Structure formats: structure tokens, C-alpha cells
Tab-separated table of C-alpha atoms in Angstrom:
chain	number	residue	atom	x	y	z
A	1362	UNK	CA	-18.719	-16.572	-10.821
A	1363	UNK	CA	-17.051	-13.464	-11.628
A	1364	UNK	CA	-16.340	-12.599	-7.863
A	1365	UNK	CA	-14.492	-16.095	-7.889
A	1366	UNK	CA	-12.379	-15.299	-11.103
A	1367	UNK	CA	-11.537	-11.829	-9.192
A	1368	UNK	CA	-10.456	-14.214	-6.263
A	1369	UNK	CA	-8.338	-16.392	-8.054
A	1370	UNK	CA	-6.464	-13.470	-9.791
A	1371	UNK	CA	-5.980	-11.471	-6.531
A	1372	UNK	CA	-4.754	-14.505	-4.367
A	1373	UNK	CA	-2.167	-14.989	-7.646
A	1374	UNK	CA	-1.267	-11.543	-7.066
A	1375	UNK	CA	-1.497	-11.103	-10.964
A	1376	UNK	CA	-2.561	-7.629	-12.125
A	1377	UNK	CA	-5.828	-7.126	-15.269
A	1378	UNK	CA	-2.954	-7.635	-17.472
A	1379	UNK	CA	-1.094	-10.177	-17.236
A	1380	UNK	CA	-4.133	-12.133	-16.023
A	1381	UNK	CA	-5.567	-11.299	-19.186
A	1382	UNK	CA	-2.490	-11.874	-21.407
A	1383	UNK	CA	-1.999	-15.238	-20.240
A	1384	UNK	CA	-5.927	-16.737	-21.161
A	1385	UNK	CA	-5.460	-14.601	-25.064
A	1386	UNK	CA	-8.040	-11.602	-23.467
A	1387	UNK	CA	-7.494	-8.175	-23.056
A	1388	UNK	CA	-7.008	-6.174	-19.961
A	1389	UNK	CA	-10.431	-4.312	-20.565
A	1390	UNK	CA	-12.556	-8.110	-20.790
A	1391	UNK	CA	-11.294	-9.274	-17.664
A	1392	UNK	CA	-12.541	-5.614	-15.853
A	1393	UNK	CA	-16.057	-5.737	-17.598
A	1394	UNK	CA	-15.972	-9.539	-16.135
A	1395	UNK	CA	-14.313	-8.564	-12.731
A	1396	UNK	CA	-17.250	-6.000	-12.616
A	1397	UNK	CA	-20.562	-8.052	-13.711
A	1398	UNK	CA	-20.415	-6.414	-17.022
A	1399	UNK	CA	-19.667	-9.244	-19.011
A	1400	UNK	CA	-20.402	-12.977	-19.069
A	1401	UNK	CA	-17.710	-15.470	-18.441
A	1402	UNK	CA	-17.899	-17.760	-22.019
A	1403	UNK	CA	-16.924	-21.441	-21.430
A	1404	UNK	CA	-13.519	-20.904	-23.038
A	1405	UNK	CA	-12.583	-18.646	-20.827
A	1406	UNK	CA	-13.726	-20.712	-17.900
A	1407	UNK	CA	-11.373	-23.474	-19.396
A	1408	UNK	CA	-8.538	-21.522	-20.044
A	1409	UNK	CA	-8.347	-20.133	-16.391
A	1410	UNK	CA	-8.335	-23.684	-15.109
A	1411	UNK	CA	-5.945	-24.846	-17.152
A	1412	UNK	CA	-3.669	-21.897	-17.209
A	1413	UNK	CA	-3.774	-21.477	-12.969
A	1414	UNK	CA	-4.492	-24.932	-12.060
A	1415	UNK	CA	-7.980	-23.477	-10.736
A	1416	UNK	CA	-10.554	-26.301	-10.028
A	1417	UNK	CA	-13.275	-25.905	-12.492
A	1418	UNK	CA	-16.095	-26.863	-10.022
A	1419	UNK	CA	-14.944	-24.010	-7.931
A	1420	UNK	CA	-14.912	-21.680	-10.391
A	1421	UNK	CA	-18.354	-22.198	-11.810
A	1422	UNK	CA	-19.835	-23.453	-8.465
A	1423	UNK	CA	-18.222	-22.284	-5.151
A	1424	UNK	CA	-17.645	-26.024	-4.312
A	1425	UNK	CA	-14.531	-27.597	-3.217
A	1426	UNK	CA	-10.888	-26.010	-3.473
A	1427	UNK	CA	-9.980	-22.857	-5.542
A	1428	UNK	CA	-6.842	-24.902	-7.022
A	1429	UNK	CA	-6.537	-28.647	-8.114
A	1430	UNK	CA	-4.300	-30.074	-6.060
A	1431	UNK	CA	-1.240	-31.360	-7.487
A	1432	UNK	CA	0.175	-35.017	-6.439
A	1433	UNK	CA	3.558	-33.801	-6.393
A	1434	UNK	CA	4.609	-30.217	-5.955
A	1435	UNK	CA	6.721	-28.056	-8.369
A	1436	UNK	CA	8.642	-25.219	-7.178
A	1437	UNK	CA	9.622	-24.580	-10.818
A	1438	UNK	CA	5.908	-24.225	-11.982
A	1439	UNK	CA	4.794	-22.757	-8.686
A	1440	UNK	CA	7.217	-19.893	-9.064
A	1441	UNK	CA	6.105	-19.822	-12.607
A	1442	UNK	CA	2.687	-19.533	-11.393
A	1443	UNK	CA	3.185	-16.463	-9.423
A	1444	UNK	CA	5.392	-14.807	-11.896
A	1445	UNK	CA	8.846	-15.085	-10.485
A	1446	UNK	CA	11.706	-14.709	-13.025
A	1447	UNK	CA	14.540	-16.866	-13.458
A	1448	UNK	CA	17.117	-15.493	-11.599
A	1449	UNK	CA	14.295	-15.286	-8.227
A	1450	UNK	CA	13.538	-18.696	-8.569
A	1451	UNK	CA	17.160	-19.398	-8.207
A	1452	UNK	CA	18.057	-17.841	-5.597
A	1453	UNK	CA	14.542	-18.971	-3.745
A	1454	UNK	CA	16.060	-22.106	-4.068
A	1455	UNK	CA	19.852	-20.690	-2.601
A	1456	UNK	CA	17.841	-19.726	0.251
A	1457	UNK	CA	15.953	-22.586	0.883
A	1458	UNK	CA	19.234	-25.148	0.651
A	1459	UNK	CA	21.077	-22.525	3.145
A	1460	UNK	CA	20.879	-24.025	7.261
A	1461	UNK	CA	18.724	-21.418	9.555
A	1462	UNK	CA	22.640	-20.137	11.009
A	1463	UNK	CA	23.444	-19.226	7.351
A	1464	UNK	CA	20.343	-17.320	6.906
A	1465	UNK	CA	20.319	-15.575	9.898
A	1466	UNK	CA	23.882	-14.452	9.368
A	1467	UNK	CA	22.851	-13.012	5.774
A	1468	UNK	CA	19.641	-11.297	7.369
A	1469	UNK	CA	22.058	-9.848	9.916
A	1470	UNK	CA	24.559	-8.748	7.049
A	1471	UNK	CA	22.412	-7.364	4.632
A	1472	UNK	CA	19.487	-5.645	6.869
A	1473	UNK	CA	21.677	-2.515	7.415
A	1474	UNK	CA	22.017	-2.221	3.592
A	1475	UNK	CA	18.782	-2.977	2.646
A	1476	UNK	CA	17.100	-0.337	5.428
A	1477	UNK	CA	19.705	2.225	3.893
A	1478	UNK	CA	17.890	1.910	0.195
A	1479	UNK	CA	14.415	2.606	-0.798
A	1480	UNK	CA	12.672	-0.344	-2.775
A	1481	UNK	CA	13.244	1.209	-6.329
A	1482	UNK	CA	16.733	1.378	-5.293
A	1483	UNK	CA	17.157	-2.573	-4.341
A	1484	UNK	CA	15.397	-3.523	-7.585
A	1485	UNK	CA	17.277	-1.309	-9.826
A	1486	UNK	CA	20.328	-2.747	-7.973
A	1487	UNK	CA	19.318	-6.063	-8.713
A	1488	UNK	CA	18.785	-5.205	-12.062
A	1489	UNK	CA	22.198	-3.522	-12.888
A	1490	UNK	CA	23.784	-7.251	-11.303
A	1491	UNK	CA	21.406	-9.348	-13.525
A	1492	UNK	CA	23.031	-7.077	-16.591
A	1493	UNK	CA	26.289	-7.269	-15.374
A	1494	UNK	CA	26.033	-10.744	-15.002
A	1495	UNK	CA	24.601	-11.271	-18.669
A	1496	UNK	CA	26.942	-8.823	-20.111
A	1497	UNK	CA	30.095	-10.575	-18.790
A	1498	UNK	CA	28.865	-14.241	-19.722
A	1499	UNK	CA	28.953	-13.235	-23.166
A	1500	UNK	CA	31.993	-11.315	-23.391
A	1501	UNK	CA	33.179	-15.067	-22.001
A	1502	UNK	CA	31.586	-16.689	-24.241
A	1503	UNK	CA	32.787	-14.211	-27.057
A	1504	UNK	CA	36.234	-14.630	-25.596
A	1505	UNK	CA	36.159	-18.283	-25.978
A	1506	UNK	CA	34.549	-17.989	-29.885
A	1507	UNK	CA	37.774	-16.544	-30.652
A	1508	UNK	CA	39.607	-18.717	-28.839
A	1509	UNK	CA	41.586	-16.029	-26.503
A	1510	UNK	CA	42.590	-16.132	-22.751
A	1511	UNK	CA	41.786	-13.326	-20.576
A	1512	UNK	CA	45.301	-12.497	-20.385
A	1513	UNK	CA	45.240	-12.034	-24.177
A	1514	UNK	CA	42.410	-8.752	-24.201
């Protein structure tokens, strides 16, 4: 059983910890599990299913499907799932609303850029615009607290 909670965790691409953190265990308890150290209690058993939508007869048995399959799907909760933040699930959706001629214009616009930066590079950049773009919502929303137009500051 422990292989299979190592499965369901790697295919979530979720690391010890936040694995952990989200069923109330520490990083340490899921390794001694992950390695046959440790037996899996019932609670956690039931906390993994209902936390990651695992199917409990998979997880105790090897039977059926890893995940319970949902009657209608949820890009919300899937992205939630997989640990995107708010600002990636928006623009997932962006992207998926945008034609295929759209797209491949944007891949065509931004590849040069993106091939220019490293990877800590385009998430620090993406970082800095998520700031920026909370830093100047509130000084709107402080402008409008005191009631002043931009022409005013």
C-alpha cells in the first residue's frame, strides 16, 4: 500500500511536504511510510482519499482507478489539486479561451524572450508583475478611500 501512496503523490507532482501538510502529517511520516517503515493508520488512508480524490479501493487494494472519477470536471479544483496559484489558473484559462492563430502568434512572440532567460529568471519576472500588480490595485483602491483622482496625486 505504501508503494501506491508514493504513486499517488508522485503522479500529483506534490513534494513529502506539502503531501504531508495537506493530510495534518509531517514530512518525516510520509518518508518512513513512502519507505515501509511505518504503517499506513486508517485515518490516514481516509484523509488521502478525501483530500486527492484517490479511490479508496485502489489505495488499500490495487483494484480499479487511482482517482474517483468525478461526474463533472472542475478546472478550479483540478488546478487546486495540482497546486497551481491563482494568478496560473487564470491565465490557464486565458490560454485555453484564446483560438490556435492567437496562440501560435504568442508562442512566436514570446519564444525569443523566454530562450533569452534562464527559468529563475521567468519566475522571478513573474513574480515582480504579480507584485506590481498587487501593489498598484491598492494604491487604487487607497486612491479611491480618499476619494482622489489620479490627476489629484
Amino acid at each position: 500500500m505504501y508503494k501506491r501512496m508514493t504513486k499517488v503523490r508522485k503522479r500529483l507532482n506534490l513534494t513529502q511536504d506539502t503531501f504531508a501538510s495537506t493530510i495534518g502529517l509531517s514530512r518525516s511520516a510520509i518518508s518512513n511510510i513512502e519507505n515501509g517503515n511505518r504503517t499506513i493508520t486508517n485515518r490516514v488512508i481516509l484523509d488521502i482519499c478525501r483530500e486527492f480524490n484517490v479511490n479508496e479501493e485502489w489505495l488499500r487494494t490495487g483494484s480499479g482507478h487511482m482517482f474517483i472519477e468525478p461526474s463533472t470536471f472542475s478546472f478550479d479544483e483540478y488546478a487546486k489539486q495540482i497546486g497551481c496559484s491563482e494568478l496560473k489558473t487564470e491565465l490557464l484559462k486565458f490560454l485555453l479561451d484564446l483560438d490556435n492563430d492567437t496562440i501560435h502568434k504568442l508562442i512566436k512572440a514570446f519564444k525569443p524572450i523566454c530562450d533569452k532567460l534562464s527559468e529563475e529568471e521567468l519566475i522571478a519576472a513573474v513574480e515582480t508583475t504579480t507584485n506590481h500588480l498587487s501593489i498598484t490595485e491598492d494604491v487604487e483602491n487607497y486612491r479611491k478611500e480618499l476619494g482622489l483622482n489620479k490627476k489629484d496625486i
